Amino acid sequence: MPSIKLKPIGSVHNGIRKKMREGWESVVSEIVLSPEYEEGLEGIEEYSHVLVLFWLSRVPQNARGRRLRIHPRSRGDLPRVGIFSTRTQYRPNPIGLTQVRLLKRERNILRVKGLDALNGTPVLDIKPISPRTEFPPKVQVPDWVHRLWGKKPPKAAIPRPRGKA
Amino acid sequence: MPSIKLKPIGSVHNGIRKKMREGWESVVSEIVLSPEYEEGLEGIEEYSHVLVLFWLSRVPQNARGRRLRIHPRSRGDLPRVGIFSTRTQYRPNPIGLTQVRLLKRERNILRVKGLDALNGTPVLDIKPISPRTEFPPKVQVPDWVHRLWGKKPPKAAIPRPRGKA
């Protein structure tokens, strides 16, 4: 199969230079897109959550998919499972994917909460959550999304109370 | 920023050769991974849903991110919004992302439901859903995921009744 070329659209700014095991959910990051893409963000501030696709640039080329089974988070008490059954960064194509809370947009900059990416990580794509299949605990989407999918708001777009499901 | 190279890990088999506007949710597809990656799928059958990242190979190079604002699904009655506020395939990096129901795994083949990709589409990655942030309507994860995140099962792993939220 032919190889595929991607070009980053921006990068992550959060001052975090070392991998953390825990605590990412409270990290606030700025995703700074190349200024040429600013217009492409129009209307994104109407979403509560977005998906960020980023390039795990610290994974060496020769570590990509070299091991096909791992203990999740190197925990020996958990079973060894296939890499595609985990979110490990050591994947054949090390693309990170995280659903984050969108706090603010200013021009070409998104301020987000919960992005587990180091400072300087190249960003490949920003996608809105799709309430038809992807359900954060409390979700908000633009009015046009309701109109796109019919008169009744999709089920997931009705905010559920936080806490117990 | 330097360009990034990816290599497909497999491809989609579903006999669908033309883009459909609707109806993808009932489409059953087989994702056939290169046999070398079979071991990487171990344990994935314990998930109810997986995320499929695929390459939108029909998008011409010169159409990638050429227009930065569009009417969603070309509907003039909906506002023109930025491409990153939509799931359009005409993105700077045309990576498709869909959460699908995992029906079955057999060796290097996953049978999935709801994948909106044409026959032959290159697949870039398979990720399990992460119940901490991503919530399909009814979710199941391996027991080790509960153990990874603590004694109490994550909220989203408690199946909610189908139907009204």
mmCIF file of C-alpha atoms in Angstrom:
data_model
loop_
_atom_site.group_PDB
_atom_site.id
_atom_site.type_symbol
_atom_site.label_atom_id
_atom_site.label_comp_id
_atom_site.label_asym_id
_atom_site.label_seq_id
_atom_site.Cartn_x
_atom_site.Cartn_y
_atom_site.Cartn_z
ATOM 1 C CA MET A 1 0.000 0.000 0.000
ATOM 2 C CA PRO A 2 1.314 3.469 -0.812
ATOM 3 C CA SER A 3 2.508 5.708 1.983
ATOM 4 C CA ILE A 4 0.481 8.738 3.002
ATOM 5 C CA LYS A 5 1.775 12.219 3.723
ATOM 6 C CA LEU A 6 0.315 14.552 6.308
ATOM 7 C CA LYS A 7 1.140 18.124 7.207
ATOM 8 C CA PRO A 8 0.529 19.478 10.714
ATOM 9 C CA ILE A 9 -2.075 22.240 10.912
ATOM 10 C CA GLY A 10 -0.764 23.611 14.197
ATOM 11 C CA SER A 11 0.714 22.641 17.536
ATOM 12 C CA VAL A 12 0.018 22.276 21.244
ATOM 13 C CA HIS A 13 1.159 24.890 23.778
ATOM 14 C CA ASN A 14 0.905 23.905 27.421
ATOM 15 C CA GLY A 15 4.420 24.050 28.861
ATOM 16 C CA ILE A 16 4.379 20.332 29.651
ATOM 17 C CA ARG A 17 7.670 18.788 28.629
ATOM 18 C CA LYS A 18 7.528 15.419 30.318
ATOM 19 C CA LYS A 19 5.070 12.593 29.949
ATOM 20 C CA MET A 20 2.653 12.333 32.858
ATOM 21 C CA ARG A 21 0.942 9.132 33.922
ATOM 22 C CA GLU A 22 -2.060 10.875 35.426
ATOM 23 C CA GLY A 23 -3.599 14.294 35.764
ATOM 24 C CA TRP A 24 -4.083 15.202 32.105
ATOM 25 C CA GLU A 25 -7.807 15.776 32.588
ATOM 26 C CA SER A 26 -7.146 19.067 34.366
ATOM 27 C CA VAL A 27 -4.477 20.341 31.962
ATOM 28 C CA VAL A 28 -5.439 23.389 29.948
ATOM 29 C CA SER A 29 -3.694 23.679 26.587
ATOM 30 C CA GLU A 30 -3.736 26.079 23.707
ATOM 31 C CA ILE A 31 -3.927 24.624 20.254
ATOM 32 C CA VAL A 32 -2.390 27.193 17.955
ATOM 33 C CA LEU A 33 -3.324 26.577 14.344
ATOM 34 C CA SER A 34 -1.370 28.055 11.473
ATOM 35 C CA PRO A 35 -2.992 31.463 10.824
ATOM 36 C CA GLU A 36 -4.029 30.336 7.339
ATOM 37 C CA TYR A 37 -6.571 27.963 8.944
ATOM 38 C CA GLU A 38 -8.268 30.498 11.221
ATOM 39 C CA GLU A 39 -11.362 30.691 9.014
ATOM 40 C CA GLY A 40 -11.766 26.911 9.268
ATOM 41 C CA LEU A 41 -12.517 27.255 12.980
ATOM 42 C CA GLU A 42 -15.566 29.424 12.444
ATOM 43 C CA GLY A 43 -18.478 28.243 14.561
ATOM 44 C CA ILE A 44 -16.459 25.705 16.541
ATOM 45 C CA GLU A 45 -17.038 27.694 19.732
ATOM 46 C CA GLU A 46 -20.630 26.437 19.701
ATOM 47 C CA TYR A 47 -19.444 22.940 20.596
ATOM 48 C CA SER A 48 -18.716 21.893 24.148
ATOM 49 C CA HIS A 49 -16.257 19.180 23.095
ATOM 50 C CA VAL A 50 -13.972 18.553 20.155
ATOM 51 C CA LEU A 51 -11.741 15.697 19.100
ATOM 52 C CA VAL A 52 -8.080 16.461 18.614
ATOM 53 C CA LEU A 53 -5.939 14.293 16.357
ATOM 54 C CA PHE A 54 -2.257 14.799 16.985
ATOM 55 C CA TRP A 55 1.034 13.292 15.953
ATOM 56 C CA LEU A 56 2.951 11.449 18.680
ATOM 57 C CA SER A 57 6.201 12.865 17.420
ATOM 58 C CA ARG A 58 8.353 11.463 20.220
ATOM 59 C CA VAL A 59 7.726 7.872 19.191
ATOM 60 C CA PRO A 60 10.854 6.803 17.278
ATOM 61 C CA GLN A 61 10.270 5.457 13.797
ATOM 62 C CA ASN A 62 11.687 2.067 14.779
ATOM 63 C CA ALA A 63 9.328 1.778 17.791
ATOM 64 C CA ARG A 64 6.197 2.070 15.694
ATOM 65 C CA GLY A 65 4.316 -1.165 16.084
ATOM 66 C CA ARG A 66 7.485 -3.112 16.880
ATOM 67 C CA ARG A 67 5.790 -4.832 19.792
ATOM 68 C CA LEU A 68 2.283 -6.024 19.058
ATOM 69 C CA ARG A 69 1.259 -7.021 22.575
ATOM 70 C CA ILE A 70 1.817 -5.067 25.772
ATOM 71 C CA HIS A 71 0.768 -4.887 29.380
ATOM 72 C CA PRO A 72 -1.447 -1.769 29.523
ATOM 73 C CA ARG A 73 0.551 1.070 31.106
ATOM 74 C CA SER A 74 3.327 -1.504 31.773
ATOM 75 C CA ARG A 75 1.278 -2.954 34.603
ATOM 76 C CA GLY A 76 2.250 -6.571 35.059
ATOM 77 C CA ASP A 77 -0.956 -7.273 36.966
ATOM 78 C CA LEU A 78 -2.984 -6.562 33.841
ATOM 79 C CA PRO A 79 -3.062 -9.030 30.955
ATOM 80 C CA ARG A 80 -0.840 -8.649 27.935
ATOM 81 C CA VAL A 81 -3.143 -7.559 25.109
ATOM 82 C CA GLY A 82 -2.786 -6.408 21.522
ATOM 83 C CA ILE A 83 -1.725 -2.806 20.965
ATOM 84 C CA PHE A 84 -4.969 -2.098 19.082
ATOM 85 C CA SER A 85 -6.838 -3.047 22.271
ATOM 86 C CA THR A 86 -5.053 -0.217 24.085
ATOM 87 C CA ARG A 87 -4.320 3.451 23.631
ATOM 88 C CA THR A 88 -0.557 2.986 23.759
ATOM 89 C CA GLN A 89 1.446 5.457 21.697
ATOM 90 C CA TYR A 90 3.573 2.638 20.277
ATOM 91 C CA ARG A 91 1.298 2.003 17.307
ATOM 92 C CA PRO A 92 2.156 1.485 13.652
ATOM 93 C CA ASN A 93 0.777 4.989 12.982
ATOM 94 C CA PRO A 94 1.243 6.963 16.201
ATOM 95 C CA ILE A 95 -1.762 9.253 15.927
ATOM 96 C CA GLY A 96 -3.132 10.458 19.243
ATOM 97 C CA LEU A 97 -6.843 11.071 19.604
ATOM 98 C CA THR A 98 -8.429 12.813 22.570
ATOM 99 C CA GLN A 99 -11.828 14.250 23.231
ATOM 100 C CA VAL A 100 -11.398 17.545 25.020
ATOM 101 C CA ARG A 101 -13.554 20.255 26.530
ATOM 102 C CA LEU A 102 -13.472 23.369 24.380
ATOM 103 C CA LEU A 103 -13.129 26.356 26.690
ATOM 104 C CA LYS A 104 -12.600 29.198 24.260
ATOM 105 C CA ARG A 105 -11.653 30.108 20.752
ATOM 106 C CA GLU A 106 -9.762 33.231 19.900
ATOM 107 C CA ARG A 107 -8.880 33.712 16.232
ATOM 108 C CA ASN A 108 -6.638 30.730 15.335
ATOM 109 C CA ILE A 109 -6.252 29.525 18.930
ATOM 110 C CA LEU A 110 -8.367 26.996 20.787
ATOM 111 C CA ARG A 111 -8.148 26.753 24.541
ATOM 112 C CA VAL A 112 -8.997 23.203 25.584
ATOM 113 C CA LYS A 113 -9.050 21.125 28.734
ATOM 114 C CA GLY A 114 -7.969 17.515 29.012
ATOM 115 C CA LEU A 115 -5.567 17.185 26.085
ATOM 116 C CA ASP A 116 -2.889 14.596 26.904
ATOM 117 C CA ALA A 117 -0.213 15.929 24.582
ATOM 118 C CA LEU A 118 3.183 17.393 25.359
ATOM 119 C CA ASN A 119 4.174 20.948 24.570
ATOM 120 C CA GLY A 120 4.955 21.324 20.876
ATOM 121 C CA THR A 121 3.014 18.274 19.724
ATOM 122 C CA PRO A 122 1.966 18.658 16.069
ATOM 123 C CA VAL A 123 -1.798 18.756 15.556
ATOM 124 C CA LEU A 124 -3.249 16.975 12.530
ATOM 125 C CA ASP A 125 -6.965 17.667 12.717
ATOM 126 C CA ILE A 126 -9.739 19.106 14.859
ATOM 127 C CA LYS A 127 -13.168 17.493 14.569
ATOM 128 C CA PRO A 128 -16.380 18.322 16.349
ATOM 129 C CA ILE A 129 -17.915 15.529 18.377
ATOM 130 C CA SER A 130 -20.668 13.714 16.550
ATOM 131 C CA PRO A 131 -23.624 13.348 18.896
ATOM 132 C CA ARG A 132 -25.033 10.496 16.861
ATOM 133 C CA THR A 133 -22.343 8.129 18.034
ATOM 134 C CA GLU A 134 -19.973 9.858 20.424
ATOM 135 C CA PHE A 135 -21.250 10.811 23.837
ATOM 136 C CA PRO A 136 -19.338 12.941 26.287
ATOM 137 C CA PRO A 137 -21.086 13.146 29.656
ATOM 138 C CA LYS A 138 -22.667 16.495 28.900
ATOM 139 C CA VAL A 139 -22.672 17.633 25.344
ATOM 140 C CA GLN A 140 -23.590 20.753 23.475
ATOM 141 C CA VAL A 141 -23.653 21.183 19.725
ATOM 142 C CA PRO A 142 -24.575 24.068 17.425
ATOM 143 C CA ASP A 143 -28.208 24.517 16.547
ATOM 144 C CA TRP A 144 -27.429 23.669 12.916
ATOM 145 C CA VAL A 145 -26.413 20.188 13.950
ATOM 146 C CA HIS A 146 -29.899 19.622 15.342
ATOM 147 C CA ARG A 147 -31.298 20.915 12.073
ATOM 148 C CA LEU A 148 -28.974 18.722 10.053
ATOM 149 C CA TRP A 149 -30.105 15.545 11.722
ATOM 150 C CA GLY A 150 -33.795 16.332 11.965
ATOM 151 C CA LYS A 151 -36.257 18.247 14.034
ATOM 152 C CA LYS A 152 -35.745 16.372 17.245
ATOM 153 C CA PRO A 153 -32.392 17.048 18.867
ATOM 154 C CA PRO A 154 -30.241 13.913 18.892
ATOM 155 C CA LYS A 155 -30.554 12.105 22.192
ATOM 156 C CA ALA A 156 -26.997 12.837 23.236
ATOM 157 C CA ALA A 157 -27.499 16.558 22.769
ATOM 158 C CA ILE A 158 -29.884 16.632 25.696
ATOM 159 C CA PRO A 159 -27.590 17.399 28.596
ATOM 160 C CA ARG A 160 -27.630 14.657 31.145
ATOM 161 C CA PRO A 161 -26.963 15.519 34.749
ATOM 162 C CA ARG A 162 -23.350 15.116 35.719
ATOM 163 C CA GLY A 163 -22.541 12.400 38.191
ATOM 164 C CA LYS A 164 -24.220 9.047 38.243
ATOM 165 C CA ALA A 165 -25.377 7.722 34.885
ATOM 166 C CA MET B 1 6.652 21.931 10.108
ATOM 167 C CA PRO B 2 7.992 18.690 8.647
ATOM 168 C CA SER B 3 5.667 16.366 6.786
ATOM 169 C CA ILE B 4 4.605 13.089 8.350
ATOM 170 C CA LYS B 5 4.445 9.699 6.688
ATOM 171 C CA LEU B 6 1.876 7.032 7.460
ATOM 172 C CA LYS B 7 1.471 3.506 6.225
ATOM 173 C CA PRO B 8 -1.949 1.822 6.059
ATOM 174 C CA ILE B 9 -2.356 -1.163 8.368
ATOM 175 C CA GLY B 10 -5.212 -2.657 6.365
ATOM 176 C CA SER B 11 -8.300 -1.822 4.358
ATOM 177 C CA VAL B 12 -12.101 -1.804 4.375
ATOM 178 C CA HIS B 13 -14.131 -4.486 2.590
ATOM 179 C CA ASN B 14 -17.836 -3.811 2.222
ATOM 180 C CA GLY B 15 -18.604 -3.737 -1.489
ATOM 181 C CA ILE B 16 -19.730 -0.112 -1.316
ATOM 182 C CA ARG B 17 -18.262 1.800 -4.219
ATOM 183 C CA LYS B 18 -20.267 5.025 -4.152
ATOM 184 C CA LYS B 19 -20.573 7.622 -1.454
ATOM 185 C CA MET B 20 -23.891 7.436 0.373
ATOM 186 C CA ARG B 21 -25.552 10.388 2.058
ATOM 187 C CA GLU B 22 -27.379 8.244 4.598
ATOM 188 C CA GLY B 23 -27.675 4.686 5.789
ATOM 189 C CA TRP B 24 -24.106 4.011 6.895
ATOM 190 C CA GLU B 25 -25.211 3.066 10.407
ATOM 191 C CA SER B 26 -26.523 -0.285 9.164
ATOM 192 C CA VAL B 27 -23.574 -1.116 6.908
ATOM 193 C CA VAL B 28 -21.494 -4.100 7.997
ATOM 194 C CA SER B 29 -17.867 -3.966 6.893
ATOM 195 C CA GLU B 30 -14.827 -6.116 7.303
ATOM 196 C CA ILE B 31 -11.612 -4.424 8.241
ATOM 197 C CA VAL B 32 -8.850 -6.660 6.981
ATOM 198 C CA LEU B 33 -5.538 -5.865 8.602
ATOM 199 C CA SER B 34 -2.231 -6.938 7.128
ATOM 200 C CA PRO B 35 -1.585 -10.404 8.572
ATOM 201 C CA GLU B 36 1.540 -9.110 10.312
ATOM 202 C CA TYR B 37 -0.707 -7.119 12.696
ATOM 203 C CA GLU B 38 -3.005 -9.966 13.754
ATOM 204 C CA GLU B 39 -1.395 -10.268 17.169
ATOM 205 C CA GLY B 40 -2.056 -6.573 17.795
ATOM 206 C CA LEU B 41 -5.794 -7.279 17.830
ATOM 207 C CA GLU B 42 -5.637 -9.666 20.736
ATOM 208 C CA GLY B 43 -8.337 -8.932 23.286
ATOM 209 C CA ILE B 44 -10.137 -6.370 21.143
ATOM 210 C CA GLU B 45 -13.186 -8.644 20.954
ATOM 211 C CA GLU B 46 -13.920 -7.713 24.572
ATOM 212 C CA TYR B 47 -14.894 -4.211 23.513
ATOM 213 C CA SER B 48 -18.349 -3.366 22.225
ATOM 214 C CA HIS B 49 -17.121 -0.379 20.226
ATOM 215 C CA VAL B 50 -13.891 0.664 18.570
ATOM 216 C CA LEU B 51 -12.707 3.788 16.811
ATOM 217 C CA VAL B 52 -11.513 3.417 13.252
ATOM 218 C CA LEU B 53 -9.125 5.938 11.738
ATOM 219 C CA PHE B 54 -9.026 5.730 7.987
ATOM 220 C CA TRP B 55 -7.568 7.607 5.078
ATOM 221 C CA LEU B 56 -10.066 9.397 2.815
ATOM 222 C CA SER B 57 -8.104 8.392 -0.233
ATOM 223 C CA ARG B 58 -10.597 9.756 -2.758
ATOM 224 C CA VAL B 59 -10.032 13.351 -1.699
ATOM 225 C CA PRO B 60 -7.717 14.860 -4.319
ATOM 226 C CA GLN B 61 -4.539 16.419 -3.007
ATOM 227 C CA ASN B 62 -5.552 19.858 -4.308
ATOM 228 C CA ALA B 63 -8.935 19.687 -2.531
ATOM 229 C CA ARG B 64 -7.427 19.253 0.929
ATOM 230 C CA GLY B 65 -8.438 22.291 2.929
ATOM 231 C CA ARG B 66 -8.840 24.446 -0.179
ATOM 232 C CA ARG B 67 -12.154 25.780 1.071
ATOM 233 C CA LEU B 68 -12.160 26.671 4.744
ATOM 234 C CA ARG B 69 -15.878 27.310 5.163
ATOM 235 C CA ILE B 70 -18.720 25.180 3.862
ATOM 236 C CA HIS B 71 -22.440 24.635 4.192
ATOM 237 C CA PRO B 72 -22.691 21.313 6.084
ATOM 238 C CA ARG B 73 -23.628 18.561 3.610
ATOM 239 C CA SER B 74 -24.012 21.314 0.980
ATOM 240 C CA ARG B 75 -27.300 22.364 2.568
ATOM 241 C CA GLY B 76 -27.891 26.026 1.791
ATOM 242 C CA ASP B 77 -30.407 26.264 4.638
ATOM 243 C CA LEU B 78 -27.644 25.612 7.156
ATOM 244 C CA PRO B 79 -25.046 28.258 7.978
ATOM 245 C CA ARG B 80 -21.650 28.325 6.340
ATOM 246 C CA VAL B 81 -19.211 27.222 9.025
ATOM 247 C CA GLY B 82 -15.520 26.399 9.251
ATOM 248 C CA ILE B 83 -14.455 22.969 8.050
ATOM 249 C CA PHE B 84 -13.118 22.099 11.532
ATOM 250 C CA SER B 85 -16.671 22.632 12.841
ATOM 251 C CA THR B 86 -17.861 19.845 10.527
ATOM 252 C CA ARG B 87 -16.956 16.300 9.620
ATOM 253 C CA THR B 88 -16.446 17.101 5.926
ATOM 254 C CA GLN B 89 -13.848 14.988 4.200
ATOM 255 C CA TYR B 90 -12.323 18.083 2.585
ATOM 256 C CA ARG B 91 -9.892 18.734 5.400
ATOM 257 C CA PRO B 92 -6.188 19.602 5.304
ATOM 258 C CA ASN B 93 -5.456 16.052 6.520
ATOM 259 C CA PRO B 94 -8.339 13.883 5.298
ATOM 260 C CA ILE B 95 -8.406 11.358 8.120
ATOM 261 C CA GLY B 96 -11.801 9.780 8.727
ATOM 262 C CA LEU B 97 -12.767 8.806 12.255
ATOM 263 C CA THR B 98 -15.784 6.701 13.127
ATOM 264 C CA GLN B 99 -16.903 4.924 16.241
ATOM 265 C CA VAL B 100 -18.285 1.550 15.214
ATOM 266 C CA ARG B 101 -19.888 -1.444 16.832
ATOM 267 C CA LEU B 102 -17.494 -4.386 16.914
ATOM 268 C CA LEU B 103 -19.416 -7.495 15.924
ATOM 269 C CA LYS B 104 -16.677 -10.069 15.625
ATOM 270 C CA ARG B 105 -12.995 -10.621 15.302
ATOM 271 C CA GLU B 106 -11.537 -13.486 13.362
ATOM 272 C CA ARG B 107 -7.749 -13.591 13.150
ATOM 273 C CA ASN B 108 -6.725 -10.370 11.365
ATOM 274 C CA ILE B 109 -10.282 -9.421 10.393
ATOM 275 C CA LEU B 110 -12.725 -7.243 12.305
ATOM 276 C CA ARG B 111 -16.391 -7.262 11.403
ATOM 277 C CA VAL B 112 -17.879 -3.899 12.323
ATOM 278 C CA LYS B 113 -21.166 -2.084 11.946
ATOM 279 C CA GLY B 114 -21.573 1.587 11.117
ATOM 280 C CA LEU B 115 -18.301 2.360 9.349
ATOM 281 C CA ASP B 116 -18.854 5.104 6.755
ATOM 282 C CA ALA B 117 -15.985 4.208 4.473
ATOM 283 C CA LEU B 118 -15.977 3.013 0.875
ATOM 284 C CA ASN B 119 -14.712 -0.366 -0.199
ATOM 285 C CA GLY B 120 -10.914 -0.369 -0.325
ATOM 286 C CA THR B 121 -10.432 2.556 2.040
ATOM 287 C CA PRO B 122 -7.001 2.367 3.718
ATOM 288 C CA VAL B 123 -7.177 1.944 7.489
ATOM 289 C CA LEU B 124 -4.628 3.807 9.624
ATOM 290 C CA ASP B 125 -5.431 2.760 13.162
ATOM 291 C CA ILE B 126 -7.895 0.940 15.382
ATOM 292 C CA LYS B 127 -8.374 2.244 18.910
ATOM 293 C CA PRO B 128 -10.621 0.981 21.668
ATOM 294 C CA ILE B 129 -13.122 3.481 23.017
ATOM 295 C CA SER B 130 -12.008 5.169 26.186
ATOM 296 C CA PRO B 131 -14.871 5.094 28.662
ATOM 297 C CA ARG B 132 -13.401 7.944 30.668
ATOM 298 C CA THR B 133 -14.279 10.453 27.983
ATOM 299 C CA GLU B 134 -16.025 8.773 25.094
ATOM 300 C CA PHE B 135 -19.510 7.469 25.605
ATOM 301 C CA PRO B 136 -21.324 5.351 23.099
ATOM 302 C CA PRO B 137 -24.939 4.708 24.098
ATOM 303 C CA LYS B 138 -24.184 1.322 25.576
ATOM 304 C CA VAL B 139 -20.609 0.441 26.174
ATOM 305 C CA GLN B 140 -18.655 -2.588 27.183
ATOM 306 C CA VAL B 141 -14.968 -2.776 27.934
ATOM 307 C CA PRO B 142 -12.617 -5.545 29.043
ATOM 308 C CA ASP B 143 -12.380 -6.269 32.721
ATOM 309 C CA TRP B 144 -8.755 -5.067 32.712
ATOM 310 C CA VAL B 145 -9.899 -1.584 31.794
ATOM 311 C CA HIS B 146 -11.952 -1.464 34.982
ATOM 312 C CA ARG B 147 -8.914 -2.639 36.852
ATOM 313 C CA LEU B 148 -6.704 -0.080 35.153
ATOM 314 C CA TRP B 149 -8.851 2.838 36.207
ATOM 315 C CA GLY B 150 -9.738 1.689 39.657
ATOM 316 C CA LYS B 151 -12.025 -0.629 41.502
ATOM 317 C CA LYS B 152 -15.263 1.049 40.556
ATOM 318 C CA PRO B 153 -16.209 0.565 36.921
ATOM 319 C CA PRO B 154 -16.100 3.869 35.022
ATOM 320 C CA LYS B 155 -19.515 5.448 34.852
ATOM 321 C CA ALA B 156 -19.871 5.014 31.149
ATOM 322 C CA ALA B 157 -19.250 1.299 31.429
ATOM 323 C CA ILE B 158 -22.551 0.853 33.217
ATOM 324 C CA PRO B 159 -24.896 0.061 30.365
ATOM 325 C CA ARG B 160 -27.677 2.548 30.090
ATOM 326 C CA PRO B 161 -31.001 1.402 28.691
ATOM 327 C CA ARG B 162 -31.309 1.941 24.982
ATOM 328 C CA GLY B 163 -33.871 4.441 23.815
ATOM 329 C CA LYS B 164 -34.674 7.692 25.566
ATOM 330 C CA ALA B 165 -31.854 9.270 27.556
#
